[in-house]
């Protein structure tokens, strides 16, 4: 990012790009490209996964999405979504190891308690 932010919007855009470096390995040129996309296209979405960032202009389907090969360096996330309005981190989902249905025990206990109360 070649220039100092002068407006609030530029400052937010700059901060989001800097925040992105906490999650992805990016060169200065790649950061400049992301910043320029955010500046040029109000409806841009930048979607990150484990190995890349996709820059897509939502309101201009004639503009082909660009892909930046960038390795995610934070194993606790599955990706990010960055627009001019938000920066969302998608946490890594780890399925629970419970492995089955366990909802019946609570209702069975309630039924037993109800039956015991009715028998008094």
JSON list of C-alpha atoms in Angstrom, two decimals, residues 10-120:
[
{"chain": "A", "resi": 10, "resn": "UNK", "atom": "CA", "xyz": [-8.96, 4.51, 3.35]},
{"chain": "A", "resi": 11, "resn": "UNK", "atom": "CA", "xyz": [-7.91, 3.92, 6.95]},
{"chain": "A", "resi": 12, "resn": "UNK", "atom": "CA", "xyz": [-10.42, 1.07, 7.37]},
{"chain": "A", "resi": 13, "resn": "UNK", "atom": "CA", "xyz": [-9.39, -0.45, 4.03]},
{"chain": "A", "resi": 14, "resn": "UNK", "atom": "CA", "xyz": [-5.73, -0.21, 5.06]},
{"chain": "A", "resi": 15, "resn": "UNK", "atom": "CA", "xyz": [-6.44, -1.81, 8.45]},
{"chain": "A", "resi": 16, "resn": "UNK", "atom": "CA", "xyz": [-8.35, -4.70, 6.88]},
{"chain": "A", "resi": 17, "resn": "UNK", "atom": "CA", "xyz": [-5.44, -5.38, 4.55]},
{"chain": "A", "resi": 18, "resn": "UNK", "atom": "CA", "xyz": [-3.00, -5.33, 7.47]},
{"chain": "A", "resi": 19, "resn": "UNK", "atom": "CA", "xyz": [-5.31, -7.64, 9.44]},
{"chain": "A", "resi": 20, "resn": "UNK", "atom": "CA", "xyz": [-5.29, -10.03, 6.49]},
{"chain": "A", "resi": 21, "resn": "UNK", "atom": "CA", "xyz": [-1.54, -10.51, 6.98]},
{"chain": "A", "resi": 22, "resn": "UNK", "atom": "CA", "xyz": [-2.28, -12.10, 10.37]},
{"chain": "A", "resi": 23, "resn": "UNK", "atom": "CA", "xyz": [-3.92, -14.99, 8.52]},
{"chain": "A", "resi": 24, "resn": "UNK", "atom": "CA", "xyz": [-2.15, -15.24, 5.13]},
{"chain": "A", "resi": 25, "resn": "UNK", "atom": "CA", "xyz": [1.37, -15.03, 3.75]},
{"chain": "A", "resi": 26, "resn": "UNK", "atom": "CA", "xyz": [1.18, -12.09, 1.34]},
{"chain": "A", "resi": 27, "resn": "UNK", "atom": "CA", "xyz": [3.79, -10.09, -0.52]},
{"chain": "A", "resi": 28, "resn": "UNK", "atom": "CA", "xyz": [3.67, -6.32, -0.71]},
{"chain": "A", "resi": 29, "resn": "UNK", "atom": "CA", "xyz": [2.52, -6.56, -4.33]},
{"chain": "A", "resi": 30, "resn": "UNK", "atom": "CA", "xyz": [-0.33, -8.90, -3.38]},
{"chain": "A", "resi": 31, "resn": "UNK", "atom": "CA", "xyz": [-1.42, -6.55, -0.58]},
{"chain": "A", "resi": 32, "resn": "UNK", "atom": "CA", "xyz": [-1.35, -3.64, -3.03]},
{"chain": "A", "resi": 33, "resn": "UNK", "atom": "CA", "xyz": [-3.55, -5.61, -5.43]},
{"chain": "A", "resi": 34, "resn": "UNK", "atom": "CA", "xyz": [-6.07, -6.39, -2.68]},
{"chain": "A", "resi": 35, "resn": "UNK", "atom": "CA", "xyz": [-6.12, -2.77, -1.49]},
{"chain": "A", "resi": 36, "resn": "UNK", "atom": "CA", "xyz": [-6.57, -1.49, -5.04]},
{"chain": "A", "resi": 37, "resn": "UNK", "atom": "CA", "xyz": [-9.43, -3.93, -5.69]},
{"chain": "A", "resi": 38, "resn": "UNK", "atom": "CA", "xyz": [-11.18, -2.74, -2.53]},
{"chain": "A", "resi": 39, "resn": "UNK", "atom": "CA", "xyz": [-10.64, 0.86, -3.58]},
{"chain": "A", "resi": 40, "resn": "UNK", "atom": "CA", "xyz": [-11.71, 0.44, -7.21]},
{"chain": "A", "resi": 41, "resn": "UNK", "atom": "CA", "xyz": [-14.73, -1.85, -6.81]},
{"chain": "A", "resi": 42, "resn": "UNK", "atom": "CA", "xyz": [-17.24, -1.08, -4.05]},
{"chain": "A", "resi": 43, "resn": "UNK", "atom": "CA", "xyz": [-18.86, -4.51, -4.46]},
{"chain": "A", "resi": 44, "resn": "UNK", "atom": "CA", "xyz": [-15.73, -6.68, -4.32]},
{"chain": "A", "resi": 45, "resn": "UNK", "atom": "CA", "xyz": [-15.60, -9.84, -2.21]},
{"chain": "A", "resi": 46, "resn": "UNK", "atom": "CA", "xyz": [-12.33, -11.41, -1.21]},
{"chain": "A", "resi": 47, "resn": "UNK", "atom": "CA", "xyz": [-12.81, -14.99, -0.11]},
{"chain": "A", "resi": 48, "resn": "UNK", "atom": "CA", "xyz": [-9.95, -16.88, 1.46]},
{"chain": "A", "resi": 49, "resn": "UNK", "atom": "CA", "xyz": [-9.51, -20.58, 2.02]},
{"chain": "A", "resi": 50, "resn": "UNK", "atom": "CA", "xyz": [-6.52, -22.61, 3.17]},
{"chain": "A", "resi": 51, "resn": "UNK", "atom": "CA", "xyz": [-4.44, -21.98, 0.05]},
{"chain": "A", "resi": 52, "resn": "UNK", "atom": "CA", "xyz": [-5.72, -18.93, -1.81]},
{"chain": "A", "resi": 53, "resn": "UNK", "atom": "CA", "xyz": [-7.64, -15.67, -1.89]},
{"chain": "A", "resi": 54, "resn": "UNK", "atom": "CA", "xyz": [-10.24, -15.08, -4.59]},
{"chain": "A", "resi": 55, "resn": "UNK", "atom": "CA", "xyz": [-11.01, -11.50, -5.61]},
{"chain": "A", "resi": 56, "resn": "UNK", "atom": "CA", "xyz": [-14.46, -11.30, -7.14]},
{"chain": "A", "resi": 57, "resn": "UNK", "atom": "CA", "xyz": [-16.40, -8.22, -8.25]},
{"chain": "A", "resi": 58, "resn": "UNK", "atom": "CA", "xyz": [-20.01, -9.08, -7.40]},
{"chain": "A", "resi": 59, "resn": "UNK", "atom": "CA", "xyz": [-21.81, -6.49, -9.50]},
{"chain": "A", "resi": 60, "resn": "UNK", "atom": "CA", "xyz": [-19.66, -6.94, -12.63]},
{"chain": "A", "resi": 61, "resn": "UNK", "atom": "CA", "xyz": [-19.87, -10.55, -13.83]},
{"chain": "A", "resi": 62, "resn": "UNK", "atom": "CA", "xyz": [-17.84, -9.63, -16.93]},
{"chain": "A", "resi": 63, "resn": "UNK", "atom": "CA", "xyz": [-14.77, -9.19, -14.71]},
{"chain": "A", "resi": 64, "resn": "UNK", "atom": "CA", "xyz": [-13.20, -12.57, -14.14]},
{"chain": "A", "resi": 65, "resn": "UNK", "atom": "CA", "xyz": [-12.29, -13.39, -10.53]},
{"chain": "A", "resi": 66, "resn": "UNK", "atom": "CA", "xyz": [-8.59, -13.20, -9.73]},
{"chain": "A", "resi": 67, "resn": "UNK", "atom": "CA", "xyz": [-6.90, -15.76, -7.55]},
{"chain": "A", "resi": 68, "resn": "UNK", "atom": "CA", "xyz": [-3.92, -15.01, -5.34]},
{"chain": "A", "resi": 69, "resn": "UNK", "atom": "CA", "xyz": [-2.06, -18.07, -4.16]},
{"chain": "A", "resi": 70, "resn": "UNK", "atom": "CA", "xyz": [-1.64, -17.33, -0.48]},
{"chain": "A", "resi": 71, "resn": "UNK", "atom": "CA", "xyz": [-1.13, -19.88, 2.25]},
{"chain": "A", "resi": 72, "resn": "UNK", "atom": "CA", "xyz": [-3.27, -19.53, 5.35]},
{"chain": "A", "resi": 73, "resn": "UNK", "atom": "CA", "xyz": [-0.87, -19.37, 8.31]},
{"chain": "A", "resi": 74, "resn": "UNK", "atom": "CA", "xyz": [-3.48, -19.69, 11.06]},
{"chain": "A", "resi": 75, "resn": "UNK", "atom": "CA", "xyz": [-4.60, -23.28, 11.61]},
{"chain": "A", "resi": 76, "resn": "UNK", "atom": "CA", "xyz": [-7.51, -22.18, 13.79]},
{"chain": "A", "resi": 77, "resn": "UNK", "atom": "CA", "xyz": [-9.45, -20.82, 10.79]},
{"chain": "A", "resi": 78, "resn": "UNK", "atom": "CA", "xyz": [-10.88, -22.25, 7.59]},
{"chain": "A", "resi": 79, "resn": "UNK", "atom": "CA", "xyz": [-10.82, -18.92, 5.77]},
{"chain": "A", "resi": 80, "resn": "UNK", "atom": "CA", "xyz": [-11.87, -15.28, 5.65]},
{"chain": "A", "resi": 81, "resn": "UNK", "atom": "CA", "xyz": [-14.35, -13.06, 3.85]},
{"chain": "A", "resi": 82, "resn": "UNK", "atom": "CA", "xyz": [-13.33, -9.47, 3.23]},
{"chain": "A", "resi": 83, "resn": "UNK", "atom": "CA", "xyz": [-15.40, -6.71, 1.64]},
{"chain": "A", "resi": 84, "resn": "UNK", "atom": "CA", "xyz": [-15.49, -2.94, 1.94]},
{"chain": "A", "resi": 85, "resn": "UNK", "atom": "CA", "xyz": [-18.10, -3.38, 4.67]},
{"chain": "A", "resi": 86, "resn": "UNK", "atom": "CA", "xyz": [-16.78, -6.28, 6.76]},
{"chain": "A", "resi": 87, "resn": "UNK", "atom": "CA", "xyz": [-13.94, -8.61, 7.65]},
{"chain": "A", "resi": 88, "resn": "UNK", "atom": "CA", "xyz": [-15.13, -12.04, 8.75]},
{"chain": "A", "resi": 89, "resn": "UNK", "atom": "CA", "xyz": [-12.91, -14.84, 9.99]},
{"chain": "A", "resi": 90, "resn": "UNK", "atom": "CA", "xyz": [-14.33, -18.33, 9.46]},
{"chain": "A", "resi": 91, "resn": "UNK", "atom": "CA", "xyz": [-13.25, -20.48, 12.43]},
{"chain": "A", "resi": 92, "resn": "UNK", "atom": "CA", "xyz": [-12.03, -24.02, 11.88]},
{"chain": "A", "resi": 93, "resn": "UNK", "atom": "CA", "xyz": [-14.84, -26.49, 12.48]},
{"chain": "A", "resi": 94, "resn": "UNK", "atom": "CA", "xyz": [-13.94, -29.60, 14.43]},
{"chain": "A", "resi": 95, "resn": "UNK", "atom": "CA", "xyz": [-16.80, -32.05, 14.82]},
{"chain": "A", "resi": 96, "resn": "UNK", "atom": "CA", "xyz": [-17.46, -33.17, 18.37]},
{"chain": "A", "resi": 97, "resn": "UNK", "atom": "CA", "xyz": [-16.27, -36.63, 19.29]},
{"chain": "A", "resi": 98, "resn": "UNK", "atom": "CA", "xyz": [-19.56, -37.63, 20.99]},
{"chain": "A", "resi": 99, "resn": "UNK", "atom": "CA", "xyz": [-20.27, -39.86, 18.05]},
{"chain": "A", "resi": 100, "resn": "UNK", "atom": "CA", "xyz": [-23.95, -40.50, 18.45]},
{"chain": "A", "resi": 101, "resn": "UNK", "atom": "CA", "xyz": [-27.37, -39.62, 19.67]},
{"chain": "A", "resi": 102, "resn": "UNK", "atom": "CA", "xyz": [-27.49, -38.68, 23.33]},
{"chain": "A", "resi": 103, "resn": "UNK", "atom": "CA", "xyz": [-30.75, -36.75, 23.60]},
{"chain": "A", "resi": 104, "resn": "UNK", "atom": "CA", "xyz": [-32.83, -39.55, 25.08]},
{"chain": "A", "resi": 105, "resn": "UNK", "atom": "CA", "xyz": [-31.34, -39.77, 28.55]},
{"chain": "A", "resi": 106, "resn": "UNK", "atom": "CA", "xyz": [-32.64, -36.40, 29.70]},
{"chain": "A", "resi": 107, "resn": "UNK", "atom": "CA", "xyz": [-36.22, -37.04, 28.63]},
{"chain": "A", "resi": 108, "resn": "UNK", "atom": "CA", "xyz": [-36.11, -40.54, 30.12]},
{"chain": "A", "resi": 109, "resn": "UNK", "atom": "CA", "xyz": [-35.04, -39.08, 33.46]},
{"chain": "A", "resi": 110, "resn": "UNK", "atom": "CA", "xyz": [-37.88, -36.56, 33.28]},
{"chain": "A", "resi": 111, "resn": "UNK", "atom": "CA", "xyz": [-40.39, -39.31, 32.51]},
{"chain": "A", "resi": 112, "resn": "UNK", "atom": "CA", "xyz": [-39.10, -41.40, 35.42]},
{"chain": "A", "resi": 113, "resn": "UNK", "atom": "CA", "xyz": [-39.33, -38.42, 37.76]},
{"chain": "A", "resi": 114, "resn": "UNK", "atom": "CA", "xyz": [-42.85, -37.67, 36.58]},
{"chain": "A", "resi": 115, "resn": "UNK", "atom": "CA", "xyz": [-43.88, -41.29, 37.07]},
{"chain": "A", "resi": 116, "resn": "UNK", "atom": "CA", "xyz": [-42.39, -41.37, 40.55]},
{"chain": "A", "resi": 117, "resn": "UNK", "atom": "CA", "xyz": [-44.22, -38.16, 41.49]},
{"chain": "A", "resi": 118, "resn": "UNK", "atom": "CA", "xyz": [-47.53, -39.53, 40.18]},
{"chain": "A", "resi": 119, "resn": "UNK", "atom": "CA", "xyz": [-47.18, -42.75, 42.21]},
{"chain": "A", "resi": 120, "resn": "UNK", "atom": "CA", "xyz": [-46.99, -40.95, 45.55]}
]
